[in-house]
Amino acid sequence: MFSDVKPEVRSFIEKQKHEREQRRSERQRERAAVTIQKNWRGYACRRRVHQECCLYVTQFLDSAKSSDDKQFNLQPATILPQIILRLKYNFDANEDRMNFESFCRYLIHSLNSEDKELSYISLVLRRDFLIRWISNTRWILSTVVKYFKIINPSSASDSNFMNILLSLTLILTNSAQWKVITEEKLKTGMTKLTKSLVVHLVSSDLFPALQIMLKKGLALHIPVLTQISLTGIFSLAMRPLLVTDFAPQNLSPFILHILSVPGFVLHINSLTPEAYDVFVRERLCSHVIMYLSESPQNQRLILDGLEGSYALCLIANLIHLSLLEVEVLVEHCEEFCIVVSKLLDRLGGYVGRKKSNLTSWHPILGWFAQPLDNYLQAAVPHVTNQLRLLWHGRMVRLLFADLYEQEDLDGTQNPVATASPISGQSRPAAAAAAKPVSASKVSQKRPARIRPGEQTVTERRSVEGLLPPNPPSFVSRRTAASRFTERLTLRHFLRQLAAAGHSSSLSGGKFKYRNNEGSSLPIYPHQQCRNGLGPEDLPQSIKAVCMLYCFTIGSLKEIRNDILAGLTLGDLLPRMWRLISHAGCVRDWAAVLASPQAGWQLEPHASHLLHLFTAAASNLLIILDDVEVFEKQKAFELEELMAISDFFNHLIYETVLLMPDPSTLLLVDISQKQAASSPSRPNASDSAINGSQSSLTGPTVFAICLRLLGVLYDRDGRRRFTPEGFWLIKELKPSAFLADLRKEKVHATFLLKHVPHIIPRKERVILFRELVRANKASLGILSQTNCMLDSAAVGAVIMIHRNRIVEDGYQQLANLSTTQLRMKIRVQFINAMGLDEVGIDLDGVFKEFLEESLRRVFDPSLNLFRVTTDQRLYPSPTSHIQDGHLQLFEFVGKLLAKAVYEGIIVDVPFANFFLTQILGRQRASCYSFLDELATFDRDLYKSLTYVKHYEGDVSDLELTFSYDEDCLGQIVVHDLVPGGRYITVTNDLKISYVHRVALFRMYKQIRAQTASFVRGFYSIINPDWLAMFSPLELQQLISGDSVLIDLEDLRSAAAYYLRLCLRDLLFFFTSLHPQTIGHTPFSPNQRPSHSDIAFYPSLCCT
C-alpha cells in the first residue's frame, strides 16, 4: 500500500530525532545545574548563618564562664531567648552537642538563681516573653529526650552529659525548685505550667528514651549507671505519674517501657535506698496491679506492646515491687495473682518443647519462639534473682497468709486421744499398731517447723541485697478488713466445716481405723463424703495464689525444680494437704479433676490447689532420701503419707470412672485448643486475657496426680510404710475387672495401664499368662488338642555341646526370628565324647539348657554382669573389653525373655534399678536413681549423702561436676554436664550434683548394654504385658516368690488333677512301680492329703 521510505528520508528523520534529544538533554542539564546551584547557595547560606549562630552562642557562653570553668557569670535573662533562637537554628545533635551541653550548664545556674533579672524562670512572669518561654522550653525538653536516645552511659563524657540533662529536666518540670517564685499565689499557676511541660515530655517519647538509656546502663553483667544517674532517671520516670496522679495515659507507657527494663527495680532498690520510700509512699505496685486488673483492654495494651522476653522482665519487676510494697500482697492479693498469672500465660505461649529453626534457647524459659537481644542475655542473672523472690520464704508466707494463720491446719499440735474402733485403743496407739514393721523404727522426734514470720539462713542469703534490711513483719490478711471480709476468708470456711459437724477431722490430720472383717486399714477424713461445702467453696485468695504458682512452674520450665523446692520449705505442703483432705471427699475432688482445663484455667479454681500440691509434693519426695522421709520425716509424717497415698489412689480411680473416654485425661493438648481458636499467637491474647482458655502447654493435673501416686507407690515398694492390701481398691472386684479387660473396655484398659496395683498381683500374673497363651495360640504354638500331646510347632532344633553351652546357643539362636523363638525349641546335648545324649526333649532338656546358659552368662567372672553390695546383678560397665559384647547382651535378653515366656523360673536376682530400666521407668519424671544408690554402692551413697547434708560451704570440698573412674589402671574423667570438670559444686548445685552422679553410675555408664539387653528381651515379650508389674513384681515373675508355698493353692490344684487320674485310670495306685507307702491308710471316701503328695511325688505322675 505504501511505498518504501527512501534512505535519505530515513537518515533525515534520525538526524532530527537525535538533535531533539540533545536539546532536551541540554535543557535538563541546565535545570539541574540551576537546582544544584540554588540548593547549594541555600545550604551555604544556612551553613554560614548556622556557623554565625554557633559562634554567637559559643562567644556568649565563653564570656559567661568564670575562671574555674564550672561557674558562670550570669547575664540578664532577657538575652536567653535570642541565644535559644540561634541555638535552635538548623540544630544538629552531633555538631552542636558541645554548645547545647554548655548552654544546659548555664541554664541550670540560671534556674538556681534567686535574682529575677538573671533567672530564666523570671521570663514566665513577663507577658511579652511567656509564649516564647514556653516554646523554647518545650524545644529544650524535646532535644533532651533526643539525646537520651543516643547517649551511651558507659562513656565517661556521655555520663556527665546525661547527669546535666537529667538535672535540667528535673528542675524545669518541678516548680518547687524555682527559687525565684516565692509568692504563694503564683505557685498554683506554676504547677499547672510544669504539668503541661511534663505532658509535653511524655508526648515527646520520654519513656521510650528512658528505656533505651536504662538498657544501656543496667542490662549488663555489671551496671554502669551511677547512683546519681539512676536516681535522676527514676525521679524523672516517676514525675509524670505523680503530676497526673497515675493517670492511665501515663501509667501505661511507664509499665510498657520502664517496668519492662531487665532488673530495673533490683538496681533501683540496691543503688538508691530512698527509692524504697517512694515505692511504699506512692504505692506504685498497687497502682500498676489495679490498672492491669481493671479491664482486659489495659492488659491487651501492655501484652501487645511487649515482646515475650520483656514480658518476663515485667513479671520479675512486679514480683520485686510487691515485696517492697507488702501492702499490695495484703490488700490486692487476688488481683496481683491473677495479673501475674495472665502475664505468665501469655509468656508460656512462646515457649516451645524442642529446638527448631524458629526457636532460640532461653536460660529461664527453654526453647523460646523469639530471639534474645544482647541486653536480655546480659541481664538474665538479674532477672533470675528477681524471679526467685516469688518462691522466697517471705513471699510464700505473705501469699499463703490465710493458710498459715489457721491453727486447725497446724500438724504440730497433738490431738486429744480418742477411742478407736480397734479394741478400744486410743487413736495414737491404734495408729502405731497398724504401722508396718519397717516403719516402727522411725524416730518420733520431729524437727521444729519454721514459724510464719521467720526466715531461714538460706532464705536470707538468697535475697541479700534484693530486699530492705529491715523488712516488714509478717502481715495478717485480716488487717485489710475492707478487702478481705470474714465471709471470704479461710477461717470462715473452716468454721463452716466445724459447724457442719466435721470439726473432729481437723485435729492435726490424724485418722481412725476401721475394723471390717478383721481388717485394720485406715479410714481418712477424705473418705467420708458429706453434704454442703466442697472444693469449689474454698476462698478465692487461696485459689488465686495457687493459680499463680501453677502458671509459674508451667512457664518457667528451666527453673521449675527451683520453684517447687522453694515451696517445700516449712510446713506449707502439710497444711495444703490438710486443707485438701478436709475441703471435700474423693468424689468431690474427682469432679474437680475431671473438669475441662483442670489446673490451667485463667480464673481461680479449686484444681489449682490440687495442681500445686501434687507438683510440689512429688518433686519433694523425689529429692528426699529414705532417712529424710522415714526417720527425720521432713516432708510428712508417716500417717500423712498413708493418707495422701490413699487419697490419690482413690482419686485416680474415681476420676477415670467419671470420664466417658479416660484417654482424654492425658491426651488433652491445651496449646492446640488455643491455636484452633486463633491463627496467630499475638491475636490469641484476646482469649487469654478474657480467661476463656489457656495458651500454656503442659501436663494435665490428672497426669501430675498420677505422677505423685507413682512416687508414693515406688517408695512404698522400696521400703514399706503401708499395711498389706493398702493399694487395692476394695470396691473393685477382680473377676469383673478381668471380664471388662477381655471385652477391651476403655476404663479397665486405662486403669490396668496406669494404676495396675489396684488389683491383686495374683490376678495380674494370671492375666499375663493368659496374654502369653493367647499369643501362642495366634502363632499356632498352642491349641486345645496339642497342649498335652506335644504336637506344637517347633521353631528350631539345636545341637549343644556340654562344654560349649553358651557359645553353641548363641551361634544357633541369635539369628532366629521372633516367631521362631516363641515356638518350641528342641535341644540335643552332645557329651564330652562327642556322642548324642540319650533322651527325648519334652521341654525338660530345653529347661536345663536355659538354666545352665543363664547361670554361666550371669556369672560375674565373665564380666558381662556385676553384683551390687547386696549381691544383685546389673550390666558391667567394662563389658566392652569383650568383642561383640552388645550382641551378647541382646542374646542374654532373648534367653531371659524365653524363660519368662515359657513360665520357667530362673534364679537370677537383678538389681532394682536395672529392673526399672528393663521396664522403661527410668525415663519417668518421678524416678530418682539416688534412691537406689544405697543398694548399688554403699560407700558412694555415704559420700553423696555427706555432700547433700553438708552444712558448710560445699565449694570448700573442691568438687566438680565430673566423675573419676579407674578403668583398667587408668583414671578416666567423665563430665556429668558439658564442661563439668571446670564447674565447681556449690550449695545451690549440690542437690543436682548428687543426682547426676547417681544417674551416671547407674544409667549412663551401662546405657548401651542395657539398651541391647532390653532390645533382645522385648523381641519376645511384648512391653505392654509387663507394664502392669512393678520392678519387684517383675523380679518375682522371673525368679519366683520367696514366700512359703501356698498350701491352699496346692490343695486345689492337686485335688483336681488327682480326681482326673482316679476317674480315668483303673487301679491307679496298684499299678504304680514302685508301690506307694502311705503312713495313713486311705478309706474308700478319702483322697490323699497334701503331705502324702509332698512325700510321694509319684502320686502325681502317670
PDB file of N, CA and C in Angstrom, residues 821-889:
ATOM      1  N   LEU A 821      11.616 -68.008  67.921  1.00  0.00           N
ATOM      2  CA  LEU A 821      11.998 -68.069  69.327  1.00  0.00           C
ATOM      3  C   LEU A 821      10.797 -68.323  70.225  1.00  0.00           C
ATOM      4  N   ARG A 822       9.627 -67.883  69.827  1.00  0.00           N
ATOM      5  CA  ARG A 822       8.436 -68.131  70.628  1.00  0.00           C
ATOM      6  C   ARG A 822       7.935 -69.571  70.486  1.00  0.00           C
ATOM      7  N   MET A 823       8.329 -70.253  69.419  1.00  0.00           N
ATOM      8  CA  MET A 823       7.936 -71.649  69.236  1.00  0.00           C
ATOM      9  C   MET A 823       8.761 -72.558  70.137  1.00  0.00           C
ATOM     10  N   LYS A 824       8.401 -73.860  70.093  1.00  0.00           N
ATOM     11  CA  LYS A 824       9.165 -74.839  70.849  1.00  0.00           C
ATOM     12  C   LYS A 824      10.576 -74.943  70.278  1.00  0.00           C
ATOM     13  N   ILE A 825      11.546 -75.016  71.157  1.00  0.00           N
ATOM     14  CA  ILE A 825      12.942 -75.211  70.764  1.00  0.00           C
ATOM     15  C   ILE A 825      13.416 -76.522  71.391  1.00  0.00           C
ATOM     16  N   ARG A 826      13.803 -77.439  70.528  1.00  0.00           N
ATOM     17  CA  ARG A 826      14.272 -78.737  70.991  1.00  0.00           C
ATOM     18  C   ARG A 826      15.802 -78.723  71.074  1.00  0.00           C
ATOM     19  N   VAL A 827      16.307 -79.318  72.135  1.00  0.00           N
ATOM     20  CA  VAL A 827      17.747 -79.313  72.402  1.00  0.00           C
ATOM     21  C   VAL A 827      18.260 -80.749  72.409  1.00  0.00           C
ATOM     22  N   GLN A 828      19.336 -80.960  71.716  1.00  0.00           N
ATOM     23  CA  GLN A 828      20.045 -82.247  71.748  1.00  0.00           C
ATOM     24  C   GLN A 828      21.446 -81.990  72.287  1.00  0.00           C
ATOM     25  N   PHE A 829      21.706 -82.519  73.489  1.00  0.00           N
ATOM     26  CA  PHE A 829      23.026 -82.336  74.090  1.00  0.00           C
ATOM     27  C   PHE A 829      24.024 -83.330  73.509  1.00  0.00           C
ATOM     28  N   ILE A 830      25.245 -82.875  73.370  1.00  0.00           N
ATOM     29  CA  ILE A 830      26.367 -83.708  72.940  1.00  0.00           C
ATOM     30  C   ILE A 830      27.365 -83.738  74.076  1.00  0.00           C
ATOM     31  N   ASN A 831      27.697 -84.945  74.500  1.00  0.00           N
ATOM     32  CA  ASN A 831      28.567 -85.070  75.663  1.00  0.00           C
ATOM     33  C   ASN A 831      30.012 -84.797  75.308  1.00  0.00           C
ATOM     34  N   ALA A 832      30.879 -84.977  76.295  1.00  0.00           N
ATOM     35  CA  ALA A 832      32.303 -84.688  76.093  1.00  0.00           C
ATOM     36  C   ALA A 832      32.955 -85.620  75.102  1.00  0.00           C
ATOM     37  N   MET A 833      32.353 -86.775  74.892  1.00  0.00           N
ATOM     38  CA  MET A 833      32.895 -87.734  73.934  1.00  0.00           C
ATOM     39  C   MET A 833      32.430 -87.461  72.516  1.00  0.00           C
ATOM     40  N   GLY A 834      31.559 -86.476  72.324  1.00  0.00           N
ATOM     41  CA  GLY A 834      31.053 -86.164  71.001  1.00  0.00           C
ATOM     42  C   GLY A 834      29.852 -86.979  70.600  1.00  0.00           C
ATOM     43  N   LEU A 835      29.237 -87.674  71.561  1.00  0.00           N
ATOM     44  CA  LEU A 835      28.079 -88.512  71.274  1.00  0.00           C
ATOM     45  C   LEU A 835      26.807 -87.834  71.755  1.00  0.00           C
ATOM     46  N   ASP A 836      25.716 -88.095  71.034  1.00  0.00           N
ATOM     47  CA  ASP A 836      24.426 -87.547  71.439  1.00  0.00           C
ATOM     48  C   ASP A 836      23.966 -88.198  72.736  1.00  0.00           C
ATOM     49  N   GLU A 837      23.478 -87.379  73.633  1.00  0.00           N
ATOM     50  CA  GLU A 837      22.936 -87.913  74.873  1.00  0.00           C
ATOM     51  C   GLU A 837      21.560 -88.516  74.626  1.00  0.00           C
ATOM     52  N   VAL A 838      21.269 -89.612  75.306  1.00  0.00           N
ATOM     53  CA  VAL A 838      20.007 -90.326  75.118  1.00  0.00           C
ATOM     54  C   VAL A 838      18.911 -89.567  75.855  1.00  0.00           C
ATOM     55  N   GLY A 839      17.776 -89.389  75.204  1.00  0.00           N
ATOM     56  CA  GLY A 839      16.637 -88.725  75.827  1.00  0.00           C
ATOM     57  C   GLY A 839      15.797 -87.992  74.817  1.00  0.00           C
ATOM     58  N   ILE A 840      14.569 -87.742  75.199  1.00  0.00           N
ATOM     59  CA  ILE A 840      13.631 -87.013  74.366  1.00  0.00           C
ATOM     60  C   ILE A 840      13.315 -85.698  75.056  1.00  0.00           C
ATOM     61  N   ASP A 841      13.446 -84.626  74.319  1.00  0.00           N
ATOM     62  CA  ASP A 841      13.205 -83.288  74.883  1.00  0.00           C
ATOM     63  C   ASP A 841      11.713 -82.981  74.870  1.00  0.00           C
ATOM     64  N   LEU A 842      11.081 -83.110  76.044  1.00  0.00           N
ATOM     65  CA  LEU A 842       9.704 -82.644  76.211  1.00  0.00           C
ATOM     66  C   LEU A 842       9.724 -81.433  77.132  1.00  0.00           C
ATOM     67  N   ASP A 843      10.524 -80.463  76.778  1.00  0.00           N
ATOM     68  CA  ASP A 843      10.733 -79.194  77.475  1.00  0.00           C
ATOM     69  C   ASP A 843      11.702 -79.303  78.647  1.00  0.00           C
ATOM     70  N   GLY A 844      11.915 -80.480  79.157  1.00  0.00           N
ATOM     71  CA  GLY A 844      12.832 -80.618  80.278  1.00  0.00           C
ATOM     72  C   GLY A 844      14.268 -80.373  79.881  1.00  0.00           C
ATOM     73  N   VAL A 845      14.683 -80.909  78.716  1.00  0.00           N
ATOM     74  CA  VAL A 845      16.056 -80.703  78.264  1.00  0.00           C
ATOM     75  C   VAL A 845      16.290 -79.237  77.921  1.00  0.00           C
ATOM     76  N   PHE A 846      15.308 -78.630  77.268  1.00  0.00           N
ATOM     77  CA  PHE A 846      15.443 -77.197  76.950  1.00  0.00           C
ATOM     78  C   PHE A 846      15.527 -76.361  78.227  1.00  0.00           C
ATOM     79  N   LYS A 847      14.742 -76.731  79.252  1.00  0.00           N
ATOM     80  CA  LYS A 847      14.806 -76.019  80.535  1.00  0.00           C
ATOM     81  C   LYS A 847      16.209 -76.127  81.133  1.00  0.00           C
ATOM     82  N   GLU A 848      16.798 -77.318  81.037  1.00  0.00           N
ATOM     83  CA  GLU A 848      18.147 -77.495  81.542  1.00  0.00           C
ATOM     84  C   GLU A 848      19.135 -76.618  80.774  1.00  0.00           C
ATOM     85  N   PHE A 849      18.989 -76.600  79.449  1.00  0.00           N
ATOM     86  CA  PHE A 849      19.866 -75.749  78.632  1.00  0.00           C
ATOM     87  C   PHE A 849      19.706 -74.276  79.009  1.00  0.00           C
ATOM     88  N   LEU A 850      18.459 -73.853  79.196  1.00  0.00           N
ATOM     89  CA  LEU A 850      18.192 -72.447  79.513  1.00  0.00           C
ATOM     90  C   LEU A 850      18.793 -72.080  80.865  1.00  0.00           C
ATOM     91  N   GLU A 851      18.559 -72.904  81.863  1.00  0.00           N
ATOM     92  CA  GLU A 851      19.072 -72.598  83.193  1.00  0.00           C
ATOM     93  C   GLU A 851      20.599 -72.581  83.211  1.00  0.00           C
ATOM     94  N   GLU A 852      21.220 -73.551  82.525  1.00  0.00           N
ATOM     95  CA  GLU A 852      22.669 -73.616  82.517  1.00  0.00           C
ATOM     96  C   GLU A 852      23.280 -72.434  81.762  1.00  0.00           C
ATOM     97  N   SER A 853      22.644 -72.043  80.647  1.00  0.00           N
ATOM     98  CA  SER A 853      23.145 -70.897  79.878  1.00  0.00           C
ATOM     99  C   SER A 853      23.056 -69.618  80.694  1.00  0.00           C
ATOM    100  N   LEU A 854      21.931 -69.407  81.344  1.00  0.00           N
ATOM    101  CA  LEU A 854      21.768 -68.189  82.136  1.00  0.00           C
ATOM    102  C   LEU A 854      22.711 -68.193  83.336  1.00  0.00           C
ATOM    103  N   ARG A 855      22.937 -69.348  83.933  1.00  0.00           N
ATOM    104  CA  ARG A 855      23.853 -69.410  85.067  1.00  0.00           C
ATOM    105  C   ARG A 855      25.260 -68.974  84.652  1.00  0.00           C
ATOM    106  N   ARG A 856      25.671 -69.384  83.457  1.00  0.00           N
ATOM    107  CA  ARG A 856      27.031 -69.053  83.014  1.00  0.00           C
ATOM    108  C   ARG A 856      27.155 -67.589  82.579  1.00  0.00           C
ATOM    109  N   VAL A 857      26.180 -67.060  81.827  1.00  0.00           N
ATOM    110  CA  VAL A 857      26.323 -65.682  81.341  1.00  0.00           C
ATOM    111  C   VAL A 857      26.178 -64.673  82.467  1.00  0.00           C
ATOM    112  N   PHE A 858      25.453 -65.046  83.533  1.00  0.00           N
ATOM    113  CA  PHE A 858      25.297 -64.129  84.653  1.00  0.00           C
ATOM    114  C   PHE A 858      26.390 -64.299  85.700  1.00  0.00           C
ATOM    115  N   ASP A 859      27.339 -65.153  85.434  1.00  0.00           N
ATOM    116  CA  ASP A 859      28.477 -65.315  86.340  1.00  0.00           C
ATOM    117  C   ASP A 859      29.358 -64.065  86.270  1.00  0.00           C
ATOM    118  N   PRO A 860      29.569 -63.367  87.382  1.00  0.00           N
ATOM    119  CA  PRO A 860      30.366 -62.120  87.348  1.00  0.00           C
ATOM    120  C   PRO A 860      31.773 -62.312  86.787  1.00  0.00           C
ATOM    121  N   SER A 861      32.309 -63.530  86.853  1.00  0.00           N
ATOM    122  CA  SER A 861      33.654 -63.736  86.327  1.00  0.00           C
ATOM    123  C   SER A 861      33.717 -63.583  84.820  1.00  0.00           C
ATOM    124  N   LEU A 862      32.572 -63.685  84.147  1.00  0.00           N
ATOM    125  CA  LEU A 862      32.532 -63.478  82.698  1.00  0.00           C
ATOM    126  C   LEU A 862      32.582 -61.994  82.337  1.00  0.00           C
ATOM    127  N   ASN A 863      32.352 -61.111  83.318  1.00  0.00           N
ATOM    128  CA  ASN A 863      32.407 -59.644  83.167  1.00  0.00           C
ATOM    129  C   ASN A 863      31.311 -59.091  82.266  1.00  0.00           C
ATOM    130  N   LEU A 864      30.267 -59.869  82.039  1.00  0.00           N
ATOM    131  CA  LEU A 864      29.082 -59.293  81.405  1.00  0.00           C
ATOM    132  C   LEU A 864      28.201 -58.617  82.441  1.00  0.00           C
ATOM    133  N   PHE A 865      28.187 -59.168  83.623  1.00  0.00           N
ATOM    134  CA  PHE A 865      27.379 -58.627  84.710  1.00  0.00           C
ATOM    135  C   PHE A 865      28.236 -58.528  85.961  1.00  0.00           C
ATOM    136  N   ARG A 866      27.873 -57.573  86.796  1.00  0.00           N
ATOM    137  CA  ARG A 866      28.488 -57.405  88.100  1.00  0.00           C
ATOM    138  C   ARG A 866      27.414 -57.549  89.169  1.00  0.00           C
ATOM    139  N   VAL A 867      27.851 -57.559  90.408  1.00  0.00           N
ATOM    140  CA  VAL A 867      26.916 -57.651  91.523  1.00  0.00           C
ATOM    141  C   VAL A 867      27.066 -56.414  92.398  1.00  0.00           C
ATOM    142  N   THR A 868      25.944 -56.001  92.963  1.00  0.00           N
ATOM    143  CA  THR A 868      25.943 -54.870  93.887  1.00  0.00           C
ATOM    144  C   THR A 868      26.393 -55.338  95.263  1.00  0.00           C
ATOM    145  N   THR A 869      26.386 -54.428  96.210  1.00  0.00           N
ATOM    146  CA  THR A 869      26.804 -54.792  97.562  1.00  0.00           C
ATOM    147  C   THR A 869      25.875 -55.811  98.206  1.00  0.00           C
ATOM    148  N   ASP A 870      24.613 -55.883  97.740  1.00  0.00           N
ATOM    149  CA  ASP A 870      23.708 -56.906  98.258  1.00  0.00           C
ATOM    150  C   ASP A 870      23.524 -58.055  97.262  1.00  0.00           C
ATOM    151  N   GLN A 871      24.561 -58.275  96.424  1.00  0.00           N
ATOM    152  CA  GLN A 871      24.633 -59.434  95.521  1.00  0.00           C
ATOM    153  C   GLN A 871      23.499 -59.463  94.503  1.00  0.00           C
ATOM    154  N   ARG A 872      23.191 -58.319  93.920  1.00  0.00           N
ATOM    155  CA  ARG A 872      22.206 -58.210  92.847  1.00  0.00           C
ATOM    156  C   ARG A 872      22.930 -57.903  91.540  1.00  0.00           C
ATOM    157  N   LEU A 873      22.434 -58.461  90.455  1.00  0.00           N
ATOM    158  CA  LEU A 873      23.121 -58.368  89.167  1.00  0.00           C
ATOM    159  C   LEU A 873      22.743 -57.108  88.416  1.00  0.00           C
ATOM    160  N   TYR A 874      23.718 -56.564  87.674  1.00  0.00           N
ATOM    161  CA  TYR A 874      23.493 -55.455  86.754  1.00  0.00           C
ATOM    162  C   TYR A 874      24.595 -55.495  85.692  1.00  0.00           C
ATOM    163  N   PRO A 875      24.376 -54.901  84.513  1.00  0.00           N
ATOM    164  CA  PRO A 875      25.383 -54.964  83.450  1.00  0.00           C
ATOM    165  C   PRO A 875      26.710 -54.339  83.873  1.00  0.00           C
ATOM    166  N   SER A 876      27.781 -54.952  83.428  1.00  0.00           N
ATOM    167  CA  SER A 876      29.118 -54.455  83.774  1.00  0.00           C
ATOM    168  C   SER A 876      29.493 -53.274  82.889  1.00  0.00           C
ATOM    169  N   PRO A 877      29.938 -52.158  83.462  1.00  0.00           N
ATOM    170  CA  PRO A 877      30.354 -51.011  82.645  1.00  0.00           C
ATOM    171  C   PRO A 877      31.580 -51.300  81.784  1.00  0.00           C
ATOM    172  N   THR A 878      32.377 -52.305  82.180  1.00  0.00           N
ATOM    173  CA  THR A 878      33.604 -52.612  81.428  1.00  0.00           C
ATOM    174  C   THR A 878      33.441 -53.843  80.541  1.00  0.00           C
ATOM    175  N   SER A 879      32.204 -54.161  80.195  1.00  0.00           N
ATOM    176  CA  SER A 879      31.985 -55.326  79.328  1.00  0.00           C
ATOM    177  C   SER A 879      32.515 -55.104  77.915  1.00  0.00           C
ATOM    178  N   HIS A 880      32.836 -53.863  77.584  1.00  0.00           N
ATOM    179  CA  HIS A 880      33.289 -53.558  76.225  1.00  0.00           C
ATOM    180  C   HIS A 880      34.644 -54.170  75.908  1.00  0.00           C
ATOM    181  N   ILE A 881      35.337 -54.688  76.900  1.00  0.00           N
ATOM    182  CA  ILE A 881      36.629 -55.315  76.609  1.00  0.00           C
ATOM    183  C   ILE A 881      36.445 -56.644  75.864  1.00  0.00           C
ATOM    184  N   GLN A 882      35.224 -57.164  75.865  1.00  0.00           N
ATOM    185  CA  GLN A 882      34.923 -58.372  75.095  1.00  0.00           C
ATOM    186  C   GLN A 882      34.383 -57.989  73.732  1.00  0.00           C
ATOM    187  N   ASP A 883      34.794 -58.697  72.724  1.00  0.00           N
ATOM    188  CA  ASP A 883      34.317 -58.434  71.369  1.00  0.00           C
ATOM    189  C   ASP A 883      32.847 -58.825  71.263  1.00  0.00           C
ATOM    190  N   GLY A 884      32.072 -57.957  70.607  1.00  0.00           N
ATOM    191  CA  GLY A 884      30.660 -58.266  70.381  1.00  0.00           C
ATOM    192  C   GLY A 884      29.846 -58.338  71.652  1.00  0.00           C
ATOM    193  N   HIS A 885      30.205 -57.536  72.660  1.00  0.00           N
ATOM    194  CA  HIS A 885      29.509 -57.639  73.945  1.00  0.00           C
ATOM    195  C   HIS A 885      28.055 -57.192  73.848  1.00  0.00           C
ATOM    196  N   LEU A 886      27.761 -56.219  72.974  1.00  0.00           N
ATOM    197  CA  LEU A 886      26.384 -55.759  72.844  1.00  0.00           C
ATOM    198  C   LEU A 886      25.502 -56.841  72.218  1.00  0.00           C
ATOM    199  N   GLN A 887      26.022 -57.552  71.236  1.00  0.00           N
ATOM    200  CA  GLN A 887      25.257 -58.652  70.644  1.00  0.00           C
ATOM    201  C   GLN A 887      25.021 -59.758  71.675  1.00  0.00           C
ATOM    202  N   LEU A 888      26.000 -59.965  72.534  1.00  0.00           N
ATOM    203  CA  LEU A 888      25.842 -60.979  73.569  1.00  0.00           C
ATOM    204  C   LEU A 888      24.781 -60.557  74.586  1.00  0.00           C
ATOM    205  N   PHE A 889      24.741 -59.268  74.911  1.00  0.00           N
ATOM    206  CA  PHE A 889      23.696 -58.772  75.813  1.00  0.00           C
ATOM    207  C   PHE A 889      22.312 -58.965  75.196  1.00  0.00           C
TER     208      PHE A 889
END
